[in-house]
Short mmCIF file of C-alpha atoms in Angstrom, two decimals:
data_model
loop_
_atom_site.label_atom_id
_atom_site.label_comp_id
_atom_site.label_asym_id
_atom_site.label_seq_id
_atom_site.Cartn_x
_atom_site.Cartn_y
_atom_site.Cartn_z
CA UNK A 1 0.14 0.10 -0.03
CA UNK A 2 2.89 2.66 0.58
CA UNK A 3 4.17 2.02 -2.32
CA UNK A 4 0.79 2.52 -4.49
CA UNK A 5 0.63 5.67 -2.67
CA UNK A 6 4.35 6.90 -3.07
CA UNK A 7 3.84 6.08 -6.97
CA UNK A 8 0.16 8.19 -6.52
CA UNK A 9 2.38 11.36 -5.09
CA UNK A 10 4.89 10.81 -7.98
CA UNK A 11 2.18 11.32 -10.16
CA UNK A 12 0.45 14.05 -9.13
CA UNK A 13 3.78 15.67 -8.50
CA UNK A 14 4.42 15.15 -12.28
CA UNK A 15 1.19 15.88 -13.41
CA UNK A 16 1.80 19.49 -11.22
CA UNK A 17 5.16 20.15 -12.39
CA UNK A 18 3.95 19.56 -16.33
CA UNK A 19 1.02 21.85 -15.92
CA UNK A 20 3.29 25.02 -14.48
CA UNK A 21 5.90 24.38 -17.03
CA UNK A 22 3.09 24.34 -19.56
CA UNK A 23 1.52 28.17 -18.17
CA UNK A 24 5.01 29.31 -18.06
CA UNK A 25 6.13 28.44 -21.48
CA UNK A 26 2.95 29.78 -22.71
CA UNK A 27 3.51 33.38 -21.17
CA UNK A 28 7.42 33.23 -22.13
CA UNK A 29 8.41 35.37 -25.27
CA UNK A 30 9.88 33.36 -28.21
CA UNK A 31 12.45 34.57 -30.49
CA UNK A 32 11.81 35.68 -33.76
CA UNK A 33 13.90 33.15 -35.25
CA UNK A 34 12.36 30.46 -34.03
CA UNK A 35 9.29 31.40 -34.70
CA UNK A 36 10.19 31.09 -38.67
CA UNK A 37 11.42 28.10 -38.20
CA UNK A 38 7.50 26.92 -36.26
CA UNK A 39 6.26 28.14 -39.52
CA UNK A 40 8.93 26.38 -42.07
CA UNK A 41 7.98 23.18 -40.06
CA UNK A 42 4.10 23.63 -40.61
CA UNK A 43 4.32 24.20 -44.28
CA UNK A 44 6.37 21.60 -44.00
CA UNK A 45 4.58 18.96 -42.40
CA UNK A 46 1.63 20.19 -44.69
CA UNK A 47 3.25 19.55 -47.98
CA UNK A 48 4.04 16.15 -47.43
CA UNK A 49 0.40 15.30 -45.40
CA UNK A 50 -2.23 16.98 -46.66
CA UNK A 51 -3.74 15.27 -49.49
CA UNK A 52 -5.36 18.23 -51.30
CA UNK A 53 -3.30 21.21 -50.14
CA UNK A 54 -3.96 23.35 -52.89
CA UNK A 55 -7.42 22.72 -54.04
CA UNK A 56 -8.71 26.04 -52.97
CA UNK A 57 -5.55 28.16 -53.39
CA UNK A 58 -2.52 27.97 -55.53
CA UNK A 59 0.59 26.98 -54.55
CA UNK A 60 2.30 30.47 -55.45
CA UNK A 61 -0.21 32.21 -53.78
CA UNK A 62 -0.06 29.79 -50.50
CA UNK A 63 4.04 30.70 -50.56
CA UNK A 64 3.83 34.12 -50.72
CA UNK A 65 1.34 33.73 -47.33
CA UNK A 66 3.78 32.06 -45.76
CA UNK A 67 6.68 33.56 -47.08
CA UNK A 68 5.13 36.96 -45.88
CA UNK A 69 4.42 35.71 -42.83
CA UNK A 70 7.81 35.32 -41.82
CA UNK A 71 8.95 39.08 -43.07
CA UNK A 72 6.09 40.38 -40.23
CA UNK A 73 7.62 37.84 -37.48
CA UNK A 74 10.35 40.59 -36.14
CA UNK A 75 10.05 40.68 -32.30
CA UNK A 76 9.99 37.76 -29.53
CA UNK A 77 5.84 36.73 -29.48
CA UNK A 78 4.42 34.52 -26.59
CA UNK A 79 3.14 31.46 -28.35
CA UNK A 80 -0.54 33.25 -28.22
CA UNK A 81 0.26 36.35 -29.91
CA UNK A 82 2.17 33.82 -32.51
CA UNK A 83 -1.08 32.09 -32.67
CA UNK A 84 -3.50 34.96 -34.33
CA UNK A 85 -0.45 35.62 -36.14
CA UNK A 86 -0.66 32.36 -38.01
CA UNK A 87 -3.51 30.59 -38.10
CA UNK A 88 -5.44 33.96 -40.59
CA UNK A 89 -2.58 32.17 -43.09
CA UNK A 90 -3.91 28.12 -42.26
CA UNK A 91 -7.43 29.71 -42.63
CA UNK A 92 -6.63 31.28 -45.97
CA UNK A 93 -5.99 27.53 -47.15
CA UNK A 94 -9.61 27.21 -46.87
CA UNK A 95 -10.29 23.26 -45.39
CA UNK A 96 -12.46 23.55 -42.28
CA UNK A 97 -11.00 20.96 -40.32
CA UNK A 98 -7.16 22.10 -40.35
CA UNK A 99 -6.70 24.74 -37.65
CA UNK A 100 -4.01 24.97 -35.00
CA UNK A 101 -4.73 24.93 -31.33
CA UNK A 102 -5.34 27.74 -29.06
CA UNK A 103 -2.48 27.78 -26.79
CA UNK A 104 -4.36 27.67 -23.79
CA UNK A 105 -3.43 27.84 -19.61
CA UNK A 106 -4.06 24.54 -18.14
CA UNK A 107 -5.44 24.06 -14.87
CA UNK A 108 -5.02 22.11 -12.09
CA UNK A 109 -7.28 19.35 -10.76
CA UNK A 110 -8.30 21.29 -7.74
CA UNK A 111 -8.71 24.62 -10.11
CA UNK A 112 -10.61 22.55 -12.56
CA UNK A 113 -12.71 21.35 -9.48
CA UNK A 114 -13.54 24.54 -7.88
CA UNK A 115 -14.53 25.88 -11.56
CA UNK A 116 -17.14 22.59 -12.06
CA UNK A 117 -18.66 24.57 -8.84
CA UNK A 118 -19.53 27.94 -10.56
CA UNK A 119 -21.93 28.98 -13.12
CA UNK A 120 -20.50 30.06 -16.60
CA UNK A 121 -19.47 33.65 -16.90
CA UNK A 122 -20.55 34.25 -20.80
CA UNK A 123 -22.05 30.44 -21.17
CA UNK A 124 -25.31 30.51 -19.73
CA UNK A 125 -26.43 32.98 -22.94
CA UNK A 126 -27.13 31.95 -25.89
CA UNK A 127 -25.67 34.16 -28.75
CA UNK A 128 -26.39 35.31 -32.61
CA UNK A 129 -23.64 36.45 -34.69
CA UNK A 130 -24.44 39.06 -37.83
CA UNK A 131 -22.03 40.67 -39.40
CA UNK A 132 -19.98 42.55 -36.67
CA UNK A 133 -22.57 42.17 -34.21
CA UNK A 134 -23.44 39.82 -31.20
CA UNK A 135 -26.62 39.21 -29.56
CA UNK A 136 -28.52 37.44 -27.21
CA UNK A 137 -31.10 35.28 -28.19
CA UNK A 138 -31.93 32.62 -24.86
CA UNK A 139 -30.93 34.00 -20.93
CA UNK A 140 -32.23 30.58 -19.55
CA UNK A 141 -31.23 31.94 -16.18
CA UNK A 142 -33.14 35.33 -16.60
CA UNK A 143 -29.78 37.26 -16.08
CA UNK A 144 -30.35 41.04 -14.59
CA UNK A 145 -33.50 40.27 -16.57
CA UNK A 146 -31.69 40.71 -20.03
CA UNK A 147 -33.63 40.68 -22.87
CA UNK A 148 -33.11 38.26 -25.88
CA UNK A 149 -32.29 40.72 -28.86
CA UNK A 150 -30.15 42.64 -27.02
CA UNK A 151 -26.78 43.08 -29.02
CA UNK A 152 -23.89 43.37 -26.57
CA UNK A 153 -21.81 46.73 -27.78
CA UNK A 154 -18.91 45.84 -26.01
CA UNK A 155 -17.36 44.03 -22.95
CA UNK A 156 -15.08 45.18 -20.43
CA UNK A 157 -14.92 48.77 -22.62
CA UNK A 158 -13.22 46.70 -25.98
CA UNK A 159 -16.00 47.00 -28.78
CA UNK A 160 -16.97 43.55 -29.76
CA UNK A 161 -17.13 44.02 -32.94
CA UNK A 162 -13.35 44.31 -32.95
CA UNK A 163 -12.95 40.80 -31.59
CA UNK A 164 -15.93 39.84 -34.01
CA UNK A 165 -13.56 40.92 -37.08
CA UNK A 166 -10.44 39.51 -35.46
CA UNK A 167 -11.66 36.14 -34.26
CA UNK A 168 -13.58 35.83 -37.80
CA UNK A 169 -10.02 35.34 -39.37
CA UNK A 170 -8.89 32.94 -37.62
CA UNK A 171 -12.12 30.17 -38.99
CA UNK A 172 -12.46 28.46 -42.61
CA UNK A 173 -14.60 26.33 -44.09
CA UNK A 174 -14.36 24.49 -47.25
CA UNK A 175 -13.61 26.59 -49.90
CA UNK A 176 -15.79 29.63 -50.59
CA UNK A 177 -19.02 28.73 -48.20
CA UNK A 178 -20.72 31.57 -47.41
CA UNK A 179 -23.05 30.69 -44.35
CA UNK A 180 -20.38 28.67 -42.01
CA UNK A 181 -18.68 31.32 -40.03
CA UNK A 182 -21.29 32.76 -38.00
CA UNK A 183 -22.55 29.73 -36.69
CA UNK A 184 -18.72 28.29 -35.71
CA UNK A 185 -18.09 31.75 -35.07
CA UNK A 186 -21.46 31.92 -32.08
CA UNK A 187 -19.67 28.42 -30.59
CA UNK A 188 -16.16 29.58 -30.42
CA UNK A 189 -15.83 33.30 -29.66
CA UNK A 190 -15.49 32.94 -26.07
CA UNK A 191 -12.88 29.98 -26.35
CA UNK A 192 -11.30 32.66 -28.58
CA UNK A 193 -11.56 35.36 -25.64
CA UNK A 194 -10.79 33.55 -22.97
CA UNK A 195 -7.85 32.39 -24.32
CA UNK A 196 -7.08 36.38 -24.79
CA UNK A 197 -8.31 37.22 -21.95
CA UNK A 198 -8.20 34.60 -19.22
CA UNK A 199 -11.19 33.07 -16.92
CA UNK A 200 -12.41 36.34 -14.81
CA UNK A 201 -15.09 35.91 -12.28
CA UNK A 202 -16.74 39.39 -13.31
CA UNK A 203 -17.01 41.43 -16.19
CA UNK A 204 -19.06 43.99 -17.50
CA UNK A 205 -21.21 44.53 -20.63
CA UNK A 206 -22.26 47.56 -22.41
CA UNK A 207 -25.61 46.59 -24.34
CA UNK A 208 -28.09 47.79 -26.58
CA UNK A 209 -31.96 46.88 -26.93
CA UNK A 210 -34.49 48.49 -28.68
CA UNK A 211 -32.42 51.94 -28.62
CA UNK A 212 -31.66 52.12 -25.08
CA UNK A 213 -28.00 51.51 -24.05
CA UNK A 214 -27.35 49.60 -20.40
CA UNK A 215 -24.46 48.36 -18.52
CA UNK A 216 -24.71 45.30 -16.52
CA UNK A 217 -22.17 43.71 -14.67
CA UNK A 218 -21.55 39.72 -15.03
CA UNK A 219 -20.86 37.41 -12.09
CA UNK A 220 -19.53 34.10 -11.97
CA UNK A 221 -21.67 32.45 -9.02
CA UNK A 222 -21.52 29.69 -7.41
CA UNK A 223 -23.52 26.40 -7.79
CA UNK A 224 -26.03 25.57 -5.15
CA UNK A 225 -26.02 21.89 -4.14
CA UNK A 226 -29.29 21.81 -5.97
CA UNK A 227 -27.44 22.84 -8.68
CA UNK A 228 -24.74 20.53 -8.15
CA UNK A 229 -26.91 17.57 -7.44
CA UNK A 230 -28.18 18.17 -10.96
CA UNK A 231 -25.11 17.76 -12.47
CA UNK A 232 -24.27 14.41 -10.87
CA UNK A 233 -27.87 13.45 -12.46
CA UNK A 234 -27.07 14.46 -15.33
CA UNK A 235 -23.77 12.77 -15.78
CA UNK A 236 -24.49 9.56 -14.50
CA UNK A 237 -25.43 7.10 -18.30
CA UNK A 238 -28.78 5.16 -18.25
CA UNK A 239 -29.51 2.59 -21.40
CA UNK A 240 -32.03 5.87 -22.85
CA UNK A 241 -29.14 8.44 -22.78
CA UNK A 242 -26.75 5.93 -24.27
CA UNK A 243 -28.92 5.41 -27.16
CA UNK A 244 -29.54 9.13 -27.62
CA UNK A 245 -26.12 9.79 -27.22
CA UNK A 246 -26.89 12.52 -24.29
CA UNK A 247 -24.31 15.45 -23.83
CA UNK A 248 -24.84 16.29 -20.05
CA UNK A 249 -23.13 19.83 -20.72
CA UNK A 250 -26.01 20.89 -22.83
CA UNK A 251 -28.33 18.31 -20.76
CA UNK A 252 -29.74 17.73 -24.42
CA UNK A 253 -29.49 14.56 -26.96
CA UNK A 254 -27.08 14.48 -30.25
CA UNK A 255 -30.20 12.10 -31.60
CA UNK A 256 -33.62 12.38 -31.34
CA UNK A 257 -36.60 10.69 -32.93
CA UNK A 258 -40.50 11.71 -32.96
CA UNK A 259 -43.69 11.77 -34.73
CA UNK A 260 -44.62 15.47 -35.97
CA UNK A 261 -48.79 14.60 -35.90
CA UNK A 262 -51.19 12.66 -34.54
CA UNK A 263 -51.73 9.81 -37.23
CA UNK A 264 -48.02 9.15 -37.20
CA UNK A 265 -47.30 10.49 -40.60
CA UNK A 266 -45.01 12.44 -40.42
CA UNK A 267 -41.21 11.04 -38.51
CA UNK A 268 -39.32 13.59 -37.30
CA UNK A 269 -35.36 12.80 -36.99
CA UNK A 270 -32.79 15.13 -35.71
CA UNK A 271 -29.28 14.32 -35.54
CA UNK A 272 -27.29 17.04 -33.80
CA UNK A 273 -23.86 14.95 -34.49
CA UNK A 274 -22.90 11.65 -35.71
CA UNK A 275 -21.17 9.84 -32.86
CA UNK A 276 -21.38 6.66 -33.76
CA UNK A 277 -21.60 5.40 -29.96
CA UNK A 278 -24.93 3.07 -29.88
CA UNK A 279 -25.82 4.36 -32.76
CA UNK A 280 -26.79 0.99 -34.90
CA UNK A 281 -29.17 0.50 -32.04
CA UNK A 282 -30.75 3.79 -32.47
CA UNK A 283 -31.49 3.38 -36.17
CA UNK A 284 -32.48 0.10 -35.97
CA UNK A 285 -34.80 1.40 -33.26
CA UNK A 286 -36.10 4.19 -35.05
CA UNK A 287 -37.01 2.95 -38.37
CA UNK A 288 -38.74 -0.38 -37.23
CA UNK A 289 -40.75 1.94 -35.09
CA UNK A 290 -41.66 4.43 -38.88
CA UNK A 291 -42.12 0.74 -40.40
CA UNK A 292 -44.67 -0.26 -37.87
CA UNK A 293 -45.93 3.42 -38.05
CA UNK A 294 -46.43 2.56 -41.58
CA UNK A 295 -45.25 7.16 -41.77
CA UNK A 296 -44.77 8.19 -45.64
CA UNK A 297 -42.65 11.07 -44.83
CA UNK A 298 -39.45 11.08 -42.85
CA UNK A 299 -37.71 14.66 -42.14
CA UNK A 300 -34.44 14.57 -41.31
CA UNK A 301 -32.60 17.58 -39.12
CA UNK A 302 -28.95 17.79 -39.73
CA UNK A 303 -28.98 21.99 -39.03
CA UNK A 304 -25.89 22.42 -36.49
CA UNK A 305 -24.13 19.14 -36.96
CA UNK A 306 -20.74 19.43 -37.37
CA UNK A 307 -20.32 15.53 -37.88
CA UNK A 308 -18.33 12.82 -37.20
CA UNK A 309 -18.27 9.40 -38.02
CA UNK A 310 -18.50 7.73 -41.44
CA UNK A 311 -19.61 4.48 -40.38
CA UNK A 312 -23.19 6.31 -38.74
CA UNK A 313 -23.49 8.02 -42.06
CA UNK A 314 -23.34 5.14 -44.16
CA UNK A 315 -25.47 2.69 -41.51
CA UNK A 316 -28.14 5.94 -42.07
CA UNK A 317 -27.77 6.00 -45.69
CA UNK A 318 -28.60 2.14 -45.62
CA UNK A 319 -31.91 3.04 -44.16
CA UNK A 320 -32.94 5.39 -46.83
CA UNK A 321 -32.54 3.62 -50.01
CA UNK A 322 -34.07 0.86 -51.55
CA UNK A 323 -30.53 -0.49 -53.41
CA UNK A 324 -26.59 -1.22 -52.89
CA UNK A 325 -25.02 2.20 -52.66
CA UNK A 326 -20.98 3.37 -52.27
CA UNK A 327 -20.89 6.13 -50.17
CA UNK A 328 -17.53 7.86 -50.50
CA UNK A 329 -15.12 7.65 -53.43
CA UNK A 330 -11.62 5.71 -51.87
CA UNK A 331 -9.99 8.05 -50.23
CA UNK A 332 -6.62 9.30 -51.17
CA UNK A 333 -3.35 9.86 -49.02
CA UNK A 334 -0.09 11.46 -50.35
CA UNK A 335 2.04 8.55 -49.38
CA UNK A 336 1.96 4.87 -47.93
CA UNK A 337 3.43 5.58 -44.75
CA UNK A 338 0.66 8.38 -44.28
CA UNK A 339 -1.74 6.11 -41.84
CA UNK A 340 1.84 5.43 -39.67
CA UNK A 341 1.63 9.29 -38.64
CA UNK A 342 -1.07 8.98 -36.72
CA UNK A 343 0.67 9.34 -33.10
CA UNK A 344 -0.53 6.00 -31.65
CA UNK A 345 0.89 6.61 -27.82
CA UNK A 346 -1.21 10.32 -28.37
CA UNK A 347 -2.76 10.66 -24.30
CA UNK A 348 -2.45 7.28 -23.28
CA UNK A 349 -1.88 7.10 -19.63
CA UNK A 350 1.33 4.59 -18.43
CA UNK A 351 -1.10 1.90 -17.84
CA UNK A 352 -2.80 2.23 -21.51
CA UNK A 353 1.01 2.57 -22.70
CA UNK A 354 2.17 -0.58 -21.92
CA UNK A 355 -1.13 -1.77 -22.98
CA UNK A 356 -0.67 0.16 -26.79
CA UNK A 357 2.85 -1.12 -26.95
CA UNK A 358 1.85 -5.04 -26.95
CA UNK A 359 -0.59 -4.38 -29.49
CA UNK A 360 1.76 -2.39 -31.51
CA UNK A 361 2.97 -4.72 -34.00
CA UNK A 362 -0.32 -5.84 -34.61
CA UNK A 363 -0.94 -2.47 -35.40
CA UNK A 364 1.93 -1.44 -37.27
CA UNK A 365 1.12 -4.59 -39.58
CA UNK A 366 -2.80 -3.39 -39.98
CA UNK A 367 -1.60 0.21 -41.05
CA UNK A 368 1.15 -1.01 -43.29
CA UNK A 369 -0.89 -2.60 -45.54
CA UNK A 370 -4.13 -0.45 -45.28
CA UNK A 371 -3.05 1.60 -48.40
CA UNK A 372 -3.40 0.44 -52.39
CA UNK A 373 -1.67 2.39 -55.29
CA UNK A 374 -4.18 3.27 -58.46
CA UNK A 375 -3.10 5.34 -61.42
CA UNK A 376 -0.49 6.53 -59.78
CA UNK A 377 -2.26 7.75 -56.70
CA UNK A 378 -2.30 6.01 -53.05
CA UNK A 379 -5.39 5.17 -51.30
CA UNK A 380 -6.54 3.96 -47.88
CA UNK A 381 -8.89 1.08 -47.52
CA UNK A 382 -12.03 2.06 -45.76
CA UNK A 383 -15.43 -0.11 -45.56
CA UNK A 384 -17.30 2.41 -46.19
CA UNK A 385 -15.86 3.21 -49.74
CA UNK A 386 -17.38 -0.60 -50.85
CA UNK A 387 -20.57 -1.40 -51.81
CA UNK A 388 -23.52 -1.49 -48.84
CA UNK A 389 -26.57 -3.36 -49.17
CA UNK A 390 -29.93 -1.38 -48.22
CA UNK A 391 -31.10 -2.40 -44.54
CA UNK A 392 -34.54 -4.41 -44.22
CA UNK A 393 -35.65 -2.10 -42.57
CA UNK A 394 -35.03 1.44 -45.28
CA UNK A 395 -37.93 3.86 -44.90
CA UNK A 396 -38.87 4.28 -49.33
CA UNK A 397 -41.32 7.41 -48.51
CA UNK A 398 -40.69 10.90 -49.47
CA UNK A 399 -37.40 12.15 -47.24
CA UNK A 400 -36.60 15.92 -46.46
CA UNK A 401 -33.34 17.02 -45.31
CA UNK A 402 -33.39 20.46 -43.33
CA UNK A 403 -29.49 21.81 -43.69
CA UNK A 404 -27.75 24.98 -42.29
CA UNK A 405 -24.27 26.63 -42.04
CA UNK A 406 -24.05 24.72 -39.36
CA UNK A 407 -23.95 21.50 -41.81
CA UNK A 408 -20.42 20.44 -41.71
CA UNK A 409 -18.13 17.56 -42.60
CA UNK A 410 -20.48 13.96 -42.54
CA UNK A 411 -23.51 16.26 -42.63
CA UNK A 412 -21.95 17.24 -45.66
CA UNK A 413 -20.93 13.98 -47.25
CA UNK A 414 -24.56 12.71 -46.77
CA UNK A 415 -26.28 15.60 -48.25
CA UNK A 416 -24.55 15.82 -51.07
CA UNK A 417 -25.21 11.95 -51.74
CA UNK A 418 -28.60 12.07 -50.67
CA UNK A 419 -29.39 15.51 -53.67
CA UNK A 420 -27.02 13.69 -55.90
CA UNK A 421 -29.22 10.65 -56.10
CA UNK A 422 -32.05 12.59 -55.81
CA UNK A 423 -33.53 10.67 -52.65
CA UNK A 424 -34.35 13.76 -50.78
CA UNK A 425 -35.09 17.69 -50.86
CA UNK A 426 -33.33 19.45 -49.51
CA UNK A 427 -34.46 22.73 -47.34
CA UNK A 428 -32.12 25.68 -45.85
CA UNK A 429 -29.26 27.03 -46.01
CA UNK A 430 -26.00 26.10 -48.11
CA UNK A 431 -24.01 23.64 -46.13
CA UNK A 432 -21.25 25.13 -44.06
CA UNK A 433 -19.04 21.85 -45.17
CA UNK A 434 -18.15 21.24 -49.05
CA UNK A 435 -20.37 19.58 -51.22
CA UNK A 436 -17.81 18.09 -52.94
CA UNK A 437 -15.62 16.23 -50.11
CA UNK A 438 -13.47 17.50 -47.70
CA UNK A 439 -9.88 16.25 -45.73
CA UNK A 440 -10.38 14.53 -42.26
CA UNK A 441 -10.60 11.22 -41.32
CA UNK A 442 -7.93 10.69 -39.17
CA UNK A 443 -5.15 12.94 -38.19
CA UNK A 444 -1.61 13.42 -37.47
CA UNK A 445 -1.25 15.17 -34.27
CA UNK A 446 2.20 17.58 -35.09
CA UNK A 447 3.20 19.54 -32.54
CA UNK A 448 5.18 22.96 -33.53
CA UNK A 449 8.90 22.81 -32.02
CA UNK A 450 9.23 26.28 -30.65
CA UNK A 451 6.27 27.83 -29.78
CA UNK A 452 4.97 24.11 -28.71
CA UNK A 453 1.46 25.17 -30.95
CA UNK A 454 -0.49 21.75 -31.47
CA UNK A 455 -1.13 21.12 -35.40
CA UNK A 456 -3.57 18.60 -35.77
CA UNK A 457 -3.08 17.49 -39.53
CA UNK A 458 -5.79 15.58 -41.64
CA UNK A 459 -4.49 12.64 -43.87
CA UNK A 460 -7.91 11.63 -46.12
CA UNK A 461 -8.92 13.16 -48.89
CA UNK A 462 -13.13 12.16 -48.15
CA UNK A 463 -15.60 12.68 -51.01
CA UNK A 464 -19.26 11.76 -51.29
CA UNK A 465 -19.67 9.31 -54.34
CA UNK A 466 -21.11 11.56 -56.32
CA UNK A 467 -20.39 13.47 -60.54
CA UNK A 468 -18.64 16.63 -58.81
CA UNK A 469 -19.95 19.74 -59.62
CA UNK A 470 -16.01 21.64 -58.60
CA UNK A 471 -18.68 24.76 -56.67
CA UNK A 472 -16.07 25.40 -54.35
CA UNK A 473 -18.57 25.77 -51.39
CA UNK A 474 -21.33 23.76 -49.91
CA UNK A 475 -24.42 21.53 -50.17
CA UNK A 476 -27.12 23.88 -52.08
CA UNK A 477 -30.47 24.03 -51.02
CA UNK A 478 -33.53 22.54 -53.78
CA UNK A 479 -35.61 25.18 -51.28
CA UNK A 480 -33.73 28.54 -49.70
CA UNK A 481 -35.45 29.26 -46.51
CA UNK A 482 -33.02 31.41 -44.09
CA UNK A 483 -33.68 31.51 -40.08
CA UNK A 484 -33.90 35.10 -38.61
CA UNK A 485 -32.69 35.86 -35.54
CA UNK A 486 -36.30 36.84 -34.26
CA UNK A 487 -37.21 33.44 -35.55
CA UNK A 488 -34.76 31.93 -33.20
CA UNK A 489 -36.09 34.15 -30.08
CA UNK A 490 -40.24 33.54 -31.13
CA UNK A 491 -38.94 29.84 -31.32
CA UNK A 492 -40.33 30.02 -34.91
CA UNK A 493 -38.97 27.33 -37.62
CA UNK A 494 -39.73 28.39 -40.70
CA UNK A 495 -37.82 25.53 -42.51
CA UNK A 496 -39.83 22.69 -40.53
CA UNK A 497 -43.22 24.83 -41.40
CA UNK A 498 -42.26 24.99 -45.18
CA UNK A 499 -41.75 20.90 -44.76
CA UNK A 500 -44.66 20.58 -42.74
CA UNK A 501 -47.37 22.85 -45.20
CA UNK A 502 -45.86 21.24 -48.30
CA UNK A 503 -46.40 17.37 -47.08
CA UNK A 504 -50.55 18.83 -45.73
CA UNK A 505 -50.40 20.31 -49.29
CA UNK A 506 -49.86 16.78 -50.74
CA UNK A 507 -52.10 14.95 -48.40
CA UNK A 508 -54.96 17.68 -49.53
CA UNK A 509 -54.36 17.04 -52.85
CA UNK A 510 -54.21 13.01 -52.66
CA UNK A 511 -57.57 12.79 -50.34
CA UNK A 512 -59.58 14.84 -53.42
#
């Protein structure tokens, strides 16, 4: 027992030391020459591993951007300052999965526990961003009685519009998409803000509502015992939570299903993330319910779904077709050694490292023989680029799909396929992910040697099995309907309402 206690003490001391060193390094200034080395290192790794680096930007233009960046680095910078200079260049590649990671401050377990016992300062509101303006659209806790529709003009005397302009340059969608930025920025805004300004216990915001200006002081409040008990209850994993992919942080489900009318003729399936966990069971149960109800209409809602598992969307598609299909084209990689660059031991505990070491030979040979050559290109073997049979419980009625600028990655892959196969009518906005595919799949987790900024690089070119439009934009809806801020505040859904009205018209015609 004494030995175990000594080992535990050593692990704790090592962890504290590691956090302290990380935070000291994050606050230190790095000489210009070393920062330029990091720029060259990042570009070299991109050229080695990214299978479609010059998809949206010519090589000559990207070379110029990297060279110009180095010329602007004339004085020592902290890793965070360097990040804000470098990330806009990475964003100019216009590949939505490609991004430097924000060099964040690390916290000890005690600090994290203390934060878990307090309510968020800004996270208790829901936001809407339009151009350079930020609005509060939901105030669940009625903090300071701030009304939905209130614009936040300043935070601690700094104009929010200045932050938005700065942070928008850090975000890229796939290609020349026009809808993604506002959706992603509203979710990431305070990640950037906190990295730049630190975690505060108070903040002063200046607001504008119906022409009137107000100033409020927000305070980080302690959670009550009731709140803490609710947190514990939400973290419990029931079977329902597993199948519907419950997210405790938002107290919501990633997957949900219901009928929208009394006669069960309209089935509504919402997927906020293709996480794969328990998804096979969820779709099996869901489509059995639809079949038993003999529903002629199905609405699939992938709005604000940033993507996820190719396995899950392949399985979902098998419930939507009556013939064999191939979801994606063969996935290209830069070389046969690319699959071995995936940082097999990344984030392993000592025990996990030991087990992984034993399994490594099997992993190595599996990855070493996972590629093949065709027409002078190298491809990675995947199940989802092979023909898949339709599911026995497949739905054969009419399908509508709801999309918007928050539909990204796997959401765009499946909607591009559905549209190309004319299997669904798409309603909403252009998706945030590209119609013709993206670069993701799995990653090589690089770290810049001097600034120590993390830089994950996608290794697979993943493209839907369709005839490409080369639009360099997102999947476009068949029916364009935009959701306004007032719609969100009033809890109206004009996109879903359009579908329900269309279905009602069809029902009236068929009954005549």
